[in-house]
Each structure stands twice: as C-alpha cells, then as structure tokens.
Coordinates of C-alpha atoms and ligand atoms in Angstrom, one line a residue:
M227 CA 166.5 64.3 82.0
A228 CA 162.5 64.0 82.4
S229 CA 161.7 63.2 78.8
S230 CA 164.8 59.5 79.3
A231 CA 162.5 59.0 82.7
A232 CA 159.0 59.7 80.4
S233 CA 160.5 57.3 77.5
S234 CA 161.8 54.3 80.2
S235 CA 158.5 54.6 81.6
S236 CA 156.9 54.4 78.0
S237 CA 158.8 51.4 77.2
V238 CA 157.4 49.3 80.6
F239 CA 153.9 50.1 79.8
A240 CA 154.7 48.6 76.0
L241 CA 156.2 45.7 77.9
L242 CA 152.4 45.2 80.4
G243 CA 150.8 46.1 77.4
A244 CA 152.2 42.8 75.5
V245 CA 151.6 41.0 78.6
F246 CA 147.7 42.2 79.1
A247 CA 146.8 42.1 75.1
L248 CA 146.8 38.7 75.9
H249 CA 143.9 39.4 77.8
L250 CA 142.2 41.3 75.7
C251 CA 140.1 41.9 72.6
C252 CA 142.9 43.2 69.4
C253 CA 141.4 46.7 69.2
H254 CA 141.2 47.6 73.8
G255 CA 143.6 49.4 75.9
R256 CA 144.0 48.0 79.2
Q257 CA 140.1 47.0 81.5
G258 CA 138.4 46.7 78.1
V259 CA 139.3 50.8 77.6
A260 CA 138.8 50.8 73.7
A261 CA 139.3 54.5 73.6
I262 CA 139.1 57.7 76.3
Y263 CA 137.7 61.1 75.3
S264 CA 138.2 64.3 77.2
L265 CA 136.2 67.7 77.5
G266 CA 138.2 70.3 78.9
D267 CA 141.2 73.2 78.8
S268 CA 144.4 74.0 79.4
I269 CA 145.0 71.2 81.9
T270 CA 143.8 68.3 79.4
D271 CA 144.5 70.6 76.2
T272 CA 147.2 68.5 74.1
G273 CA 147.0 71.0 71.3
N274 CA 143.7 72.6 69.8
L275 CA 144.2 76.2 70.7
V276 CA 147.2 76.2 68.9
K277 CA 145.3 74.7 65.9
E278 CA 142.6 77.3 66.3
A279 CA 144.8 80.3 67.4
P280 CA 145.2 82.3 64.1
P281 CA 148.9 82.9 63.4
G282 CA 150.0 86.0 65.7
A283 CA 148.3 84.9 68.8
F284 CA 149.3 82.8 71.5
E285 CA 152.8 82.3 70.2
T286 CA 154.4 81.5 73.5
I287 CA 152.6 78.3 73.7
K288 CA 153.6 77.1 70.4
H289 CA 157.3 77.4 70.9
L290 CA 160.3 76.3 73.0
P291 CA 160.8 76.4 76.6
Y292 CA 156.8 74.9 75.8
G293 CA 157.5 71.4 75.7
V294 CA 161.4 71.6 76.9
T295 CA 161.4 68.2 78.1
L296 CA 160.4 66.9 75.6
G297 CA 161.9 68.5 73.3
Y298 CA 159.8 70.5 71.0
P299 CA 156.2 72.4 71.4
T300 CA 153.3 70.8 71.0
G301 CA 150.5 73.2 72.0
R302 CA 150.4 71.5 75.6
C303 CA 150.4 74.1 78.8
S304 CA 153.5 72.7 80.2
D305 CA 157.5 71.8 79.8
G306 CA 156.0 68.0 78.8
L307 CA 153.2 65.7 79.1
L308 CA 149.8 65.9 80.8
M309 CA 148.1 64.0 83.5
I310 CA 145.7 63.0 80.5
D311 CA 149.0 61.3 79.2
F312 CA 149.7 59.5 81.7
L313 CA 146.7 58.3 82.5
A314 CA 146.3 57.8 77.9
Q315 CA 150.4 55.8 78.9
D316 CA 149.5 54.0 81.6
M317 CA 145.5 52.0 79.6
G318 CA 147.7 50.4 76.8
L319 CA 146.5 52.9 74.6
P320 CA 148.9 56.4 72.5
F321 CA 148.3 59.4 73.8
L322 CA 144.9 61.3 72.6
N323 CA 144.8 64.0 69.5
P324 CA 143.8 66.9 69.5
Y325 CA 140.4 67.7 67.5
L326 CA 141.6 70.6 65.9
G327 CA 144.6 68.6 64.4
K328 CA 144.8 67.5 60.5
N329 CA 145.1 63.7 59.3
K330 CA 145.0 62.1 62.8
S331 CA 144.2 59.3 64.3
F332 CA 140.9 58.9 66.3
D333 CA 140.7 55.7 67.2
H334 CA 141.8 55.4 70.1
G335 CA 140.1 58.9 71.6
V336 CA 139.6 62.1 71.0
N337 CA 140.6 65.2 73.3
F338 CA 138.5 67.6 72.4
A339 CA 139.8 69.7 75.2
V340 CA 140.9 73.7 74.8
A341 CA 143.0 75.6 76.4
G342 CA 141.2 78.8 78.4
A343 CA 137.8 76.9 77.1
T344 CA 135.4 78.1 80.0
A345 CA 132.3 75.8 81.3
M346 CA 129.6 78.4 80.7
D347 CA 129.7 80.1 77.1
P348 CA 131.4 83.2 77.1
A349 CA 128.8 85.8 76.2
G350 CA 126.3 84.3 78.9
L351 CA 129.0 84.4 81.6
F352 CA 130.2 87.9 81.3
G353 CA 127.8 89.5 78.5
P354 CA 129.3 90.6 75.6
R355 CA 132.3 92.6 75.5
S356 CA 131.8 92.3 79.2
F357 CA 135.1 91.2 79.5
S358 CA 138.7 91.0 78.0
M359 CA 140.1 88.0 78.0
P360 CA 138.5 85.5 75.1
F361 CA 140.9 83.2 75.0
T362 CA 138.6 80.7 73.4
V363 CA 135.1 80.9 72.7
S364 CA 135.4 77.1 72.4
S365 CA 133.3 76.5 75.6
L366 CA 132.3 72.7 77.1
K367 CA 128.8 73.6 75.2
L368 CA 130.8 73.9 71.7
Q369 CA 132.9 70.9 73.0
L370 CA 130.3 68.8 73.4
R371 CA 129.1 69.0 70.1
W372 CA 132.1 68.5 68.9
F373 CA 132.0 65.5 70.6
K374 CA 128.7 64.1 69.2
D375 CA 129.6 65.3 66.0
F376 CA 132.4 63.3 65.8
L377 CA 131.1 60.4 66.9
K378 CA 127.9 60.8 64.6
S379 CA 130.1 61.5 62.1
S380 CA 132.4 57.9 62.7
F381 CA 129.3 55.7 64.2
A382 CA 126.8 54.7 61.8
T383 CA 123.7 54.3 64.3
D384 CA 123.1 55.4 68.2
E385 CA 123.5 52.1 69.3
D386 CA 127.2 51.6 68.0
I387 CA 128.0 54.7 69.5
R388 CA 126.3 53.5 72.6
K389 CA 128.9 50.9 72.4
R390 CA 131.7 52.7 71.6
L391 CA 131.0 54.6 74.7
Q392 CA 130.3 51.6 76.6
S393 CA 133.9 50.3 76.4
S394 CA 135.7 54.0 76.5
I395 CA 136.0 57.0 79.7
V396 CA 135.4 60.3 79.1
L397 CA 136.5 63.3 81.2
V398 CA 134.5 66.3 81.8
G399 CA 137.1 68.7 82.9
E400 CA 138.5 69.7 84.4
I401 CA 136.4 72.9 83.2
G402 CA 135.5 76.0 85.4
G403 CA 138.3 76.9 86.6
N404 CA 138.6 80.0 83.2
D405 CA 135.8 80.9 84.1
Y406 CA 136.5 82.0 87.3
N407 CA 140.0 83.1 86.6
Y408 CA 138.3 85.9 83.8
A409 CA 136.1 87.0 86.8
F410 CA 139.0 87.2 89.0
F411 CA 140.9 88.4 86.2
T412 CA 138.5 91.4 86.0
N413 CA 139.1 92.7 89.8
K414 CA 135.2 91.2 90.5
N415 CA 136.0 90.6 93.9
V416 CA 136.0 86.4 95.5
S417 CA 132.4 87.0 97.0
D418 CA 131.4 88.7 93.5
V419 CA 132.7 85.0 91.6
E420 CA 131.1 82.6 94.6
K421 CA 128.1 83.6 92.5
L422 CA 128.9 82.0 89.5
I423 CA 129.9 78.6 91.3
P424 CA 126.1 76.9 91.0
A425 CA 126.2 78.1 87.3
V426 CA 129.1 76.6 86.5
V427 CA 128.5 74.0 88.3
Q428 CA 125.7 73.0 86.6
T429 CA 127.1 73.8 83.3
I430 CA 129.5 70.8 84.2
I431 CA 127.0 68.4 85.3
D432 CA 124.3 69.4 82.5
A433 CA 127.6 68.0 79.6
A434 CA 128.1 65.1 81.9
K435 CA 124.5 64.3 81.6
E436 CA 124.6 64.6 78.0
V437 CA 127.2 62.5 77.9
L438 CA 126.0 59.4 80.4
D439 CA 122.9 59.0 77.9
M440 CA 124.4 58.6 75.3
G441 CA 125.8 55.5 77.1
A442 CA 129.2 56.6 78.9
S443 CA 129.4 54.8 81.4
R444 CA 132.7 56.0 83.0
V445 CA 132.7 59.0 83.4
I446 CA 135.4 61.3 85.6
I447 CA 134.4 64.9 86.8
P448 CA 137.9 66.8 88.5
G449 CA 137.6 69.5 90.3
N450 CA 139.4 72.6 90.8
F451 CA 143.2 73.1 92.5
P452 CA 143.8 74.8 94.9
I453 CA 144.0 78.0 93.4
G454 CA 146.0 80.1 96.0
C455 CA 148.8 77.8 96.3
I456 CA 149.9 78.4 92.6
P457 CA 152.2 81.9 91.7
G458 CA 149.6 83.4 89.5
Y459 CA 147.0 84.2 92.3
L460 CA 150.1 84.3 95.1
T461 CA 151.4 87.5 92.5
T462 CA 148.1 88.6 91.6
M463 CA 145.6 88.3 95.1
G464 CA 149.4 89.1 97.8
S465 CA 148.6 90.5 100.7
S466 CA 150.9 91.9 103.4
E467 CA 148.4 90.8 106.2
P468 CA 150.0 87.3 107.2
S469 CA 146.9 85.8 108.2
D470 CA 145.8 86.3 104.5
Y471 CA 148.7 82.5 103.9
D472 CA 147.9 79.1 105.7
S473 CA 150.4 77.0 106.5
T474 CA 151.9 76.5 103.3
G475 CA 152.0 79.3 102.1
C476 CA 149.0 79.4 99.8
L477 CA 146.1 82.1 99.5
R478 CA 143.4 81.2 102.3
E479 CA 140.6 83.2 100.6
M480 CA 141.4 81.6 97.6
N481 CA 142.0 77.9 98.3
L482 CA 138.3 78.4 100.0
F483 CA 136.9 79.3 96.9
A484 CA 138.0 76.5 95.3
A485 CA 136.8 74.0 98.2
K486 CA 133.6 75.6 97.4
H487 CA 133.2 75.3 93.9
N488 CA 134.6 71.3 94.3
S489 CA 132.3 70.5 97.2
K490 CA 128.8 72.2 95.2
L491 CA 130.5 69.8 92.7
Q492 CA 130.8 67.1 94.6
Q493 CA 127.8 67.1 95.7
A494 CA 126.0 67.7 91.9
I495 CA 128.1 64.5 91.0
A496 CA 126.0 62.5 94.5
G497 CA 123.2 63.2 92.4
L498 CA 124.4 62.5 89.1
R499 CA 125.3 58.8 90.1
S500 CA 122.0 58.6 91.6
S501 CA 120.1 59.4 88.1
Y502 CA 122.3 56.6 86.5
P503 CA 122.7 54.1 89.0
N504 CA 124.6 51.9 86.1
A505 CA 127.6 53.9 84.8
S506 CA 130.6 54.9 87.2
I507 CA 131.0 58.3 87.9
A508 CA 134.5 59.2 89.4
Y509 CA 134.8 62.4 91.3
A510 CA 139.2 63.7 90.5
D511 CA 140.3 65.1 93.2
Y512 CA 142.9 68.1 92.0
Y513 CA 142.9 69.8 95.3
N514 CA 143.9 67.3 97.5
S515 CA 146.4 65.3 95.7
F516 CA 147.9 68.6 95.0
F517 CA 148.0 69.0 98.7
S518 CA 149.4 65.9 99.3
I519 CA 151.9 66.7 96.8
L520 CA 153.4 70.1 98.5
K521 CA 153.6 68.7 101.5
S522 CA 155.7 65.9 100.5
A523 CA 157.5 67.3 98.0
S524 CA 161.3 66.8 99.3
S525 CA 160.3 63.3 99.3
L526 CA 158.5 63.1 95.5
G527 CA 161.8 64.6 94.2
F528 CA 160.9 68.3 94.4
D529 CA 162.7 71.5 95.5
A530 CA 160.9 72.3 98.7
N531 CA 161.8 75.7 98.4
S532 CA 159.9 75.7 95.2
T533 CA 157.0 74.4 95.2
R534 CA 155.1 77.8 94.7
M535 CA 157.4 79.5 92.2
A536 CA 156.8 79.5 88.2
C537 CA 159.9 77.1 86.5
C538 CA 159.9 79.4 84.1
G539 CA 159.0 83.5 84.4
A540 CA 160.5 86.8 85.0
G541 CA 161.2 86.9 88.2
G542 CA 159.0 88.3 91.1
K543 CA 158.4 86.7 94.9
Y544 CA 156.8 83.4 92.9
N545 CA 159.2 84.3 89.4
Y546 CA 155.4 85.3 88.2
D547 CA 154.7 88.4 85.7
E548 CA 151.4 88.7 84.7
R549 CA 153.1 91.2 81.9
K550 CA 155.6 88.7 81.4
M551 CA 154.1 85.2 80.7
C552 CA 156.4 82.6 80.6
G553 CA 158.3 82.5 76.9
M554 CA 157.6 86.4 76.4
E555 CA 160.8 88.3 75.7
G556 CA 162.8 88.9 79.1
T557 CA 161.9 85.4 80.4
T558 CA 163.8 82.3 80.8
A559 CA 162.7 78.3 81.9
C560 CA 164.6 77.4 85.1
A561 CA 167.8 74.3 84.5
E562 CA 165.4 71.5 86.0
P563 CA 161.5 71.6 85.5
S564 CA 161.3 68.7 87.4
A565 CA 162.1 70.0 90.6
Y566 CA 159.1 72.6 90.9
L567 CA 155.4 72.2 90.7
S568 CA 155.0 75.0 88.3
W569 CA 155.9 75.8 84.9
D570 CA 154.7 78.8 83.9
G571 CA 152.8 80.1 87.4
I572 CA 149.6 78.8 86.1
H573 CA 150.2 75.5 84.5
M574 CA 152.0 72.6 86.1
T575 CA 155.4 70.6 85.5
Q576 CA 155.7 67.4 83.4
A577 CA 156.7 65.4 86.7
A578 CA 153.8 67.8 89.3
Y579 CA 151.1 65.9 86.9
K580 CA 153.0 62.5 86.3
A581 CA 152.8 63.0 90.6
M582 CA 149.5 63.8 90.7
S583 CA 148.0 61.6 87.9
R584 CA 149.7 58.7 90.2
L585 CA 148.0 60.0 93.4
I586 CA 144.8 60.0 91.3
Y587 CA 144.2 57.3 88.5
H588 CA 146.3 54.5 90.8
G589 CA 145.2 55.7 94.2
R590 CA 142.6 57.2 96.2
Y591 CA 142.2 60.1 94.9
L592 CA 140.0 59.1 92.0
Q593 CA 136.7 58.7 93.9
P594 CA 135.2 56.1 94.0
Q595 CA 138.2 54.6 92.4
I596 CA 137.0 52.9 89.4
L597 CA 140.6 52.4 87.8
N598 CA 141.7 49.0 88.5
F599 CA 145.8 49.2 87.9
P600 CA 147.1 45.7 88.1
E601 CA 149.3 46.6 90.6
K602 CA 147.0 47.3 93.1
K603 CA 146.3 43.2 92.9
G604 CA 147.9 42.0 96.3
K605 CA 147.4 45.2 98.4
K606 CA 144.2 45.7 100.1
Ligands
NAG944 C1 145.7 64.6 54.9 O1 144.9 63.9 54.2 C2 144.7 63.8 53.0 C3 143.9 62.5 52.3 O2 144.3 61.7 53.4 C4 146.2 64.2 52.2 O3 145.3 64.5 50.6 C5 147.2 65.4 52.9 O4 147.8 65.7 52.0 C6 147.1 64.6 54.4 N1 147.6 66.5 54.8 C7 148.6 66.4 55.6 C8 149.1 67.4 56.0 O5 149.4 65.4 55.8
NAG945 C1 132.2 92.8 95.9 O1 131.8 94.1 95.2 C2 131.0 93.9 95.2 C3 130.5 94.9 93.8 O2 131.1 94.0 92.4 C4 130.2 95.3 96.5 O3 128.7 95.5 96.2 C5 130.5 93.8 97.6 O4 130.2 94.7 98.6 C6 131.9 93.4 97.7 N1 132.1 92.8 98.3 C7 133.1 92.2 99.4 C8 133.1 91.8 100.6 O5 134.2 93.2 99.5
NAG946 C1 120.8 48.8 85.1 O1 121.4 47.5 84.9 C2 120.7 46.2 85.1 C3 120.9 45.2 85.1 O2 122.3 45.1 84.0 C4 119.2 46.9 83.6 O3 118.0 45.5 84.4 C5 119.2 47.6 84.3 O4 117.9 47.7 82.8 C6 119.7 48.8 83.8 N1 119.3 50.3 84.0 C7 119.1 51.0 83.7 C8 119.0 52.8 84.0 O5 120.0 50.7 82.2
NAG947 C1 166.1 75.8 100.9 O1 165.5 76.8 102.4 C2 166.4 76.1 103.5 C3 165.9 77.6 104.4 O2 166.2 78.5 103.7 C4 167.4 76.7 103.9 O3 168.7 76.0 104.9 C5 167.8 75.3 102.3 O4 169.5 74.9 102.4 C6 167.3 75.6 100.8 N1 167.1 73.7 100.6 C7 167.6 74.0 98.8 C8 167.1 73.2 97.9 O5 167.5 74.9 97.9

C-alpha cells in the first residue's frame, strides 16, 4: 500500500519534473541542484553497510522484512525509503546510489553514509577494543576521504569540483548519534556520555568546513532525534519512576541529552555561518519535527497508540528486545508499517520519514529554509 503511494507520488514528481525542466539546464534537477552528496549513518545509508559487511554480518538488513514496503531489501534500515530518498525525489533527482555499490551512476550524487557509523573515529572515541560494537569503521573522517577521492577522480581540477559543489546540496549527518549510542550501550551514564558532546559536535563542524572549503554552497547539518522516544531507549533505559517520563511517554533525561547535543550543534553552526557568509548552511531539526509528528500522529494517519512501539520486533511493552532485533528468528513485522513511527525500534518507517521530510524540506524545520519548493509560492 505504501509502495503504491510512493509510486503514485513519484509519477506526480515526474510530471512536475517535465514542467520544470523547461526552466532548467538539461542536467540539473529542480532549483539548479545537479547533485546531492550525503555523509552520515543508518538514517541515510542507502546500501553501503550491506556492501561493506562480510557475508554473515548484518544479515537482518540484507533480508525482508527490511524493505517490505518496497517489496525487496535495499540495505536501507527501514521498511522502505528514507528522508534522503524523499529529498532526492523532491529535487527531481534519482535516488542516491551508495558509494560502495558497484557499477552505479553517480551523476546526480553519491551517498557515503554507512549504517552504524560514528562521527569520531571509533578508536579515538573509546580507545582500542574498549567497546563491543564496532558496527563499522567508516566514520565521518573516512566518508570525507571517500568524498574527496570521488570528486578528484571525477573532475579534472579543483575549480571544476568547486563548480560542481556550487550546484549541489551536501548533507553532513545526521551523524554522532552512534557515538552516543555505543557509549550508552557500554553502560556509561548520561553525565559521562555528555562529556563526548563537544568533541562530537566539533568533528561534525570540521567535516562541514572541509566540504565548504571545497566549494559547497548549500550544506545541511541535521541534529539528533529525541532518542528518549524511541523504543530501543525506552526499553533499555526504562524506569519504574513515572516522573522519568514526559507527557508523551518519552524518557526525559534522554531527550534532554539529545537537546543538549542539538543546542551545541546549532551554536557551532551559527559560528560556521559567520565564517562562510556566502554559503547557505541549514540546521535540520529532526528533534522538533519528530515531536510535531508525535503530537499529531493520528491526524497524519499513524496509530496514536503505537507511536512508541516498534513495528518489527519480538514483543514487550515497546515491541523491542535487543537480543531479538527485527529480522531475527522469532520476530515479526506488523501488518501496516505505515501506521507506525518506529520500524525496528531504532529506525523509523518509510511513512514517518516521509512525514519528517515534508516538515523539514518543505516546512519550518530546516533552519533557515534554504530550499524553495514551488508550492511555497503564493503562501507567505
Ligand atoms: C560492471 O562494469 C564492468 C565494466 O563496465 C563490467 O565488466 C562488469 O561486468 C559490470 N559488473 C556488473 C556486476 O554489472
Ligand atoms: C557516572 O559514572 C561515573 C563513573 O563512570 C561516576 O563517577 C559518576 O558519579 C556517575 N554519575 C552519576 C550522575 O551517576
Ligand atoms: C562572497 O560574495 C561576494 C559577492 O559575490 C564576493 O565579493 C566575496 O568575495 C565572497 N566572499 C567569499 C568569502 O567568498
Ligand atoms: C487506543 O487506545 C485507547 C485507550 O486505550 C482505545 O480507546 C482506542 O480504541 C485505541 N485505538 C486504537 C486504534 O487501537
């Protein structure tokens, strides 16, 4: 059902594309955007981790029910499409191919994001072998190196790279969420994990600077989700004390933590804007757009009773069990992923990502709103 919604909307986009193509040069999508480049983690990975992972590793995301809404698995950590896919579609561009995918077109962008990636180098973060879940070593720094290698091998001169980036959108993140996830998983307490925030934010900002120095003129830097609302944290950090939960049933302390990261990130982005006055640098507010969806879940078509439940899992209060993650034996996916916000307890459903991408890319949660979709004309 959701897949037919996706295909009918893509034919609408194809139609719009035909109309707008008249005003654009042959090789650009809407708004003069020729390409989208993306650095990040599982929120945006469209297939890198599954290419990187040896056989036997990360089997769950290589198989259904991952991808069930599309009808086949794609390496995306969801039942279907991600925010980055909706952004590409809205820009009149094809979906971003994963950098590690073989024989794929990178004419309209590349996705360097790897599920599980951290902002900081894993070794620097936790010391050698001091944490148990090195999902991937493809941290932001390595992704940035891929990005540079790709541009250098695709364009003859730095000036050509600059020109290309001036007609592109570059997403730096969401990234950093895993730095914190891994720290929390090793049973560090919130005040310990908070100590990582300045270095994580600095790592993100340093990456954005490199991208801007290469010539990027439109950069989007997303913040973290309200992680206290996701089934994974609600389960592992659950409390018997009612006052630990807010009125929406989310864990206060975890949301406060995410808000601290976001506020530090926004401050740093403001500094970046003053260093690069000619570039458009936007903060994508995943935190408040998620809350906006949570608060109007039923009017958006979600089951208001399931906003904190994973669609795919093995039972329990939030349908999440870290020993039985979606796709493992004994787990099942719900019949209607589009009624849920959370797909597997960590990642969101296609329907939730679609709703978020509308609020962000077409609404007020991209700050400032650097994309200017036609529908906004006429409204104020
Ligand atoms: C990839 O492209 C190369 C060169 O064009 C070709 O030889 C090879 O068969 C292709 N591989 C796949 C899997 O399509
Ligand atoms: C957090 O853990 C550290 C040890 O890693 C301890 O020194 C500190 O008191 C703890 N803080 C809180 C608020 O529990
Ligand atoms: C910003 O743009 C202005 C006007 O186009 C130009 O004169 C100036 O050199 C640019 N500044 C930087 C830092 O690129
Ligand atoms: C949601 O829960 C409320 C209260 O428990 C119940 O009355 C309502 O029928 C439920 N809605 C759905 C769609 O299950």
